[in-house]
Amino acid sequence: MQALLSFDQSPPLDAPFRFFLTAPLFAILAGFFLLWSGPELFASRWTPAALALTHLIAAGFMLQAMLGALVQIMPVVAGANMGRPMRVARIVHAAITLGALLLVAAFLSFLPLLFKLSVVFLGAGLAIFVGCAAQALSGLASTSPTIQGLKYALVGLSVTVVLGVLLAGSLGWSLDFPLMQLSNIHLSWGFVAWGTVLLAAVGHVVVPMFQLTPAYPDWFSRRFSFSTLAVAALWTLAELCTWEVPSDLLGTALVAHAALFAGVTLHIQRRSKRARFDATQYYWRGAMISALAASAVWLLARTVTNVGEWPAWPLLCGILVLFGGFMSVIIGMLYKIVPFLLWLHLQNQGRGRMPAPNMKKIISERDMDHQMLAHLGSCTLLLLAVFWPAVFVYPAGIALMVANGWLMRNLLSALSVHRNHLLKIEQMIGNPAQ
Amino acid sequence: MESVRDVMAADHRQCDDYFVAVERSVAAVAWADAKAAFVQFRDAMLRHLAAEESILFPAFEAYTGMSMGPTQVMRGEHGQMRDLLSASEAALNARDADDYSGNAETMLIMMQQHNMKEENILYPMCDQHLAYQLEKLLPQLEGAIEAREEMQ
């Protein structure tokens, strides 16, 4: 009954938008950073610059967009209402923004103090978020793959954060943890148990909704999130106990889970009823193809000695996952969520007396398409930079700044359409209640 | 026995199919086909909304005593969908493909998130609370949403 009574309590616009508008800033910063660090970033995944870049995207761009989306969608798709969403959003947003910047600074300087501070801010911000989200979801029966997926994704996020805190903490307080091993576990939980499980939970709703596809198949929906978490946990155990063969098998199974999600999504998208593709559809498909390519690279590195010994293969994989995969799918979803939320707000404020501009007047198709091409260009240049860093790192950095600057512009111009229309409403029917 | 959820969710999918038929005709610049398909879509939508407002929601409200609760929210969203239907129709009459696609996209998301709330929350609640009168209620609902067949 609780879910029913709190049927329509989506949070104020401010709550998700502060996250959505911060996300592209981290990606623009990543572009600057590529220019500043130059080709040596691509020497290995363990260079401070590579670690900093990874976290600008993962703990900056992705985390901002993912938490912003959760604040917005949990009440709508799951009936899970956070208490005081505005206050939670403000505190969490400030903490993770500062925390991510401190973490990047820590990788670049290796100053223990910066690692300690990043642990405090990211750890506290995410602990508050997970606590509030868990409270909102507790007591809700897992009646849909989305609710179940959101719960497991929060577990995935928690493990990722705990491991991240241990890693950064050990650098801050000079503790003796096996850093490389823990890093692999941290990133696997981050990409698969948190990122992919969350994406699948949301995808179960938005892929059929935006693209009019059939629902995800039942055998997949029922088991995916639990199975992913279970395999991640078993693999972690095998990895920590250095049981080589089980660890290899379970690691492969974990990557296979992510690839399976991408494959199933592409399969149902092929049966979309929509008359033609829009930016969101292209973004989703591109992301799924990129995820499959990343899985293939991972598998090749495991099975072909030459590939496995090539120091840049993890970078290739990382770019396919972070930029080609998560960043693409996130931008694709922002292009539906942002105009719809703004339209809905204006429609409610106009109280039926002043029609709101439709979604494509809030962000035009042309602007989305052009930005998408810029993003595609930046991904291509980043991939080329893995092979020829000296030639492509600078164009890649500029392209990343252009693509995300454009994203920022599209989001800001949507907000300006919103602001102008609010003024018109105010002139026509007086100051609308907020 | 069928449930409110089965019957009404199937009608949601039917409306989706009509929506797609319009979209395909607009994409093919076949305006006459698009108009005919739109009439079918609009009428199916309006019948669905009316069936809920005049049959299902009053039954739910009478049982739970909540007239300002979820059904109120749903009625509000119905109003927004009616506005979007009118705006889409105007764009179609003006043969403005861009304006149609903007209004249609907005309506699609409005419609889908609305359907999701109904199918996941409201209809199951109706099935649970109104079980004792489903035998009477379901044929009424089916009659109201299936009027299209009689009209064809």
PDB file of C-alpha atoms in Angstrom, chain B residues 38-115:
ATOM      1  CA  PHE B  38      -4.303   8.352 -36.269  1.00  0.00           C
ATOM      2  CA  VAL B  39      -8.083   8.258 -36.024  1.00  0.00           C
ATOM      3  CA  GLN B  40      -7.874   4.593 -35.099  1.00  0.00           C
ATOM      4  CA  PHE B  41      -5.168   5.330 -32.517  1.00  0.00           C
ATOM      5  CA  ARG B  42      -6.947   8.353 -31.038  1.00  0.00           C
ATOM      6  CA  ASP B  43     -10.281   6.576 -30.740  1.00  0.00           C
ATOM      7  CA  ALA B  44      -8.711   3.531 -29.104  1.00  0.00           C
ATOM      8  CA  MET B  45      -6.895   5.780 -26.634  1.00  0.00           C
ATOM      9  CA  LEU B  46      -9.970   7.830 -25.780  1.00  0.00           C
ATOM     10  CA  ARG B  47     -12.051   4.698 -25.253  1.00  0.00           C
ATOM     11  CA  HIS B  48      -9.409   3.250 -22.971  1.00  0.00           C
ATOM     12  CA  LEU B  49      -9.184   6.427 -20.891  1.00  0.00           C
ATOM     13  CA  ALA B  50     -12.953   6.720 -20.686  1.00  0.00           C
ATOM     14  CA  ALA B  51     -13.334   3.064 -19.673  1.00  0.00           C
ATOM     15  CA  GLU B  52     -10.986   3.638 -16.766  1.00  0.00           C
ATOM     16  CA  GLU B  53     -12.531   6.911 -15.695  1.00  0.00           C
ATOM     17  CA  SER B  54     -16.122   5.778 -15.856  1.00  0.00           C
ATOM     18  CA  ILE B  55     -15.889   2.115 -14.824  1.00  0.00           C
ATOM     19  CA  LEU B  56     -12.627   1.045 -13.205  1.00  0.00           C
ATOM     20  CA  PHE B  57     -11.626   4.082 -11.161  1.00  0.00           C
ATOM     21  CA  PRO B  58     -15.064   4.653  -9.607  1.00  0.00           C
ATOM     22  CA  ALA B  59     -15.142   1.005  -8.513  1.00  0.00           C
ATOM     23  CA  PHE B  60     -11.676   1.328  -6.991  1.00  0.00           C
ATOM     24  CA  GLU B  61     -12.551   4.627  -5.325  1.00  0.00           C
ATOM     25  CA  ALA B  62     -15.791   3.239  -3.914  1.00  0.00           C
ATOM     26  CA  TYR B  63     -13.969   0.284  -2.392  1.00  0.00           C
ATOM     27  CA  THR B  64     -10.935   2.087  -0.971  1.00  0.00           C
ATOM     28  CA  GLY B  65     -12.627   5.374  -0.173  1.00  0.00           C
ATOM     29  CA  MET B  66      -9.641   7.132  -1.787  1.00  0.00           C
ATOM     30  CA  SER B  67     -10.793   9.549  -4.429  1.00  0.00           C
ATOM     31  CA  MET B  68      -7.785  11.844  -4.073  1.00  0.00           C
ATOM     32  CA  GLY B  69      -5.246   9.012  -4.257  1.00  0.00           C
ATOM     33  CA  PRO B  70      -3.710   7.215  -7.204  1.00  0.00           C
ATOM     34  CA  THR B  71      -6.799   7.445  -9.400  1.00  0.00           C
ATOM     35  CA  GLN B  72      -6.614  11.217  -9.078  1.00  0.00           C
ATOM     36  CA  VAL B  73      -3.021  11.121 -10.351  1.00  0.00           C
ATOM     37  CA  MET B  74      -4.083   8.853 -13.219  1.00  0.00           C
ATOM     38  CA  ARG B  75      -6.952  11.166 -14.159  1.00  0.00           C
ATOM     39  CA  GLY B  76      -4.503  14.072 -14.267  1.00  0.00           C
ATOM     40  CA  GLU B  77      -2.208  12.138 -16.598  1.00  0.00           C
ATOM     41  CA  HIS B  78      -5.170  11.218 -18.785  1.00  0.00           C
ATOM     42  CA  GLY B  79      -5.806  14.938 -19.218  1.00  0.00           C
ATOM     43  CA  GLN B  80      -2.205  15.453 -20.304  1.00  0.00           C
ATOM     44  CA  MET B  81      -2.501  12.608 -22.812  1.00  0.00           C
ATOM     45  CA  ARG B  82      -5.672  14.112 -24.237  1.00  0.00           C
ATOM     46  CA  ASP B  83      -3.811  17.425 -24.694  1.00  0.00           C
ATOM     47  CA  LEU B  84      -0.975  15.644 -26.471  1.00  0.00           C
ATOM     48  CA  LEU B  85      -3.436  13.776 -28.686  1.00  0.00           C
ATOM     49  CA  SER B  86      -4.951  17.113 -29.750  1.00  0.00           C
ATOM     50  CA  ALA B  87      -1.529  18.643 -30.382  1.00  0.00           C
ATOM     51  CA  SER B  88      -0.496  15.588 -32.439  1.00  0.00           C
ATOM     52  CA  GLU B  89      -3.680  15.740 -34.431  1.00  0.00           C
ATOM     53  CA  ALA B  90      -3.176  19.426 -35.196  1.00  0.00           C
ATOM     54  CA  ALA B  91       0.394  18.719 -36.375  1.00  0.00           C
ATOM     55  CA  LEU B  92      -0.869  15.889 -38.555  1.00  0.00           C
ATOM     56  CA  ASN B  93      -3.553  18.090 -40.096  1.00  0.00           C
ATOM     57  CA  ALA B  94      -0.896  20.694 -40.834  1.00  0.00           C
ATOM     58  CA  ARG B  95       1.290  17.918 -42.343  1.00  0.00           C
ATOM     59  CA  ASP B  96       4.122  19.039 -40.075  1.00  0.00           C
ATOM     60  CA  ALA B  97       6.210  15.883 -39.621  1.00  0.00           C
ATOM     61  CA  ASP B  98       8.639  17.474 -37.147  1.00  0.00           C
ATOM     62  CA  ASP B  99       5.919  18.850 -34.928  1.00  0.00           C
ATOM     63  CA  TYR B 100       4.068  15.537 -35.092  1.00  0.00           C
ATOM     64  CA  SER B 101       7.161  13.603 -34.146  1.00  0.00           C
ATOM     65  CA  GLY B 102       7.873  15.910 -31.187  1.00  0.00           C
ATOM     66  CA  ASN B 103       4.345  15.619 -29.829  1.00  0.00           C
ATOM     67  CA  ALA B 104       4.201  11.896 -30.545  1.00  0.00           C
ATOM     68  CA  GLU B 105       7.508  11.247 -28.781  1.00  0.00           C
ATOM     69  CA  THR B 106       6.313  13.165 -25.737  1.00  0.00           C
ATOM     70  CA  MET B 107       3.032  11.283 -25.765  1.00  0.00           C
ATOM     71  CA  LEU B 108       4.758   7.942 -26.135  1.00  0.00           C
ATOM     72  CA  ILE B 109       6.835   8.446 -23.003  1.00  0.00           C
ATOM     73  CA  MET B 110       3.895   9.923 -21.096  1.00  0.00           C
ATOM     74  CA  MET B 111       1.798   6.957 -22.154  1.00  0.00           C
ATOM     75  CA  GLN B 112       4.435   4.335 -21.376  1.00  0.00           C
ATOM     76  CA  GLN B 113       5.316   5.605 -17.915  1.00  0.00           C
ATOM     77  CA  HIS B 114       1.600   5.922 -17.169  1.00  0.00           C
ATOM     78  CA  ASN B 115       0.964   2.360 -18.381  1.00  0.00           C
TER      79      ASN B 115
END
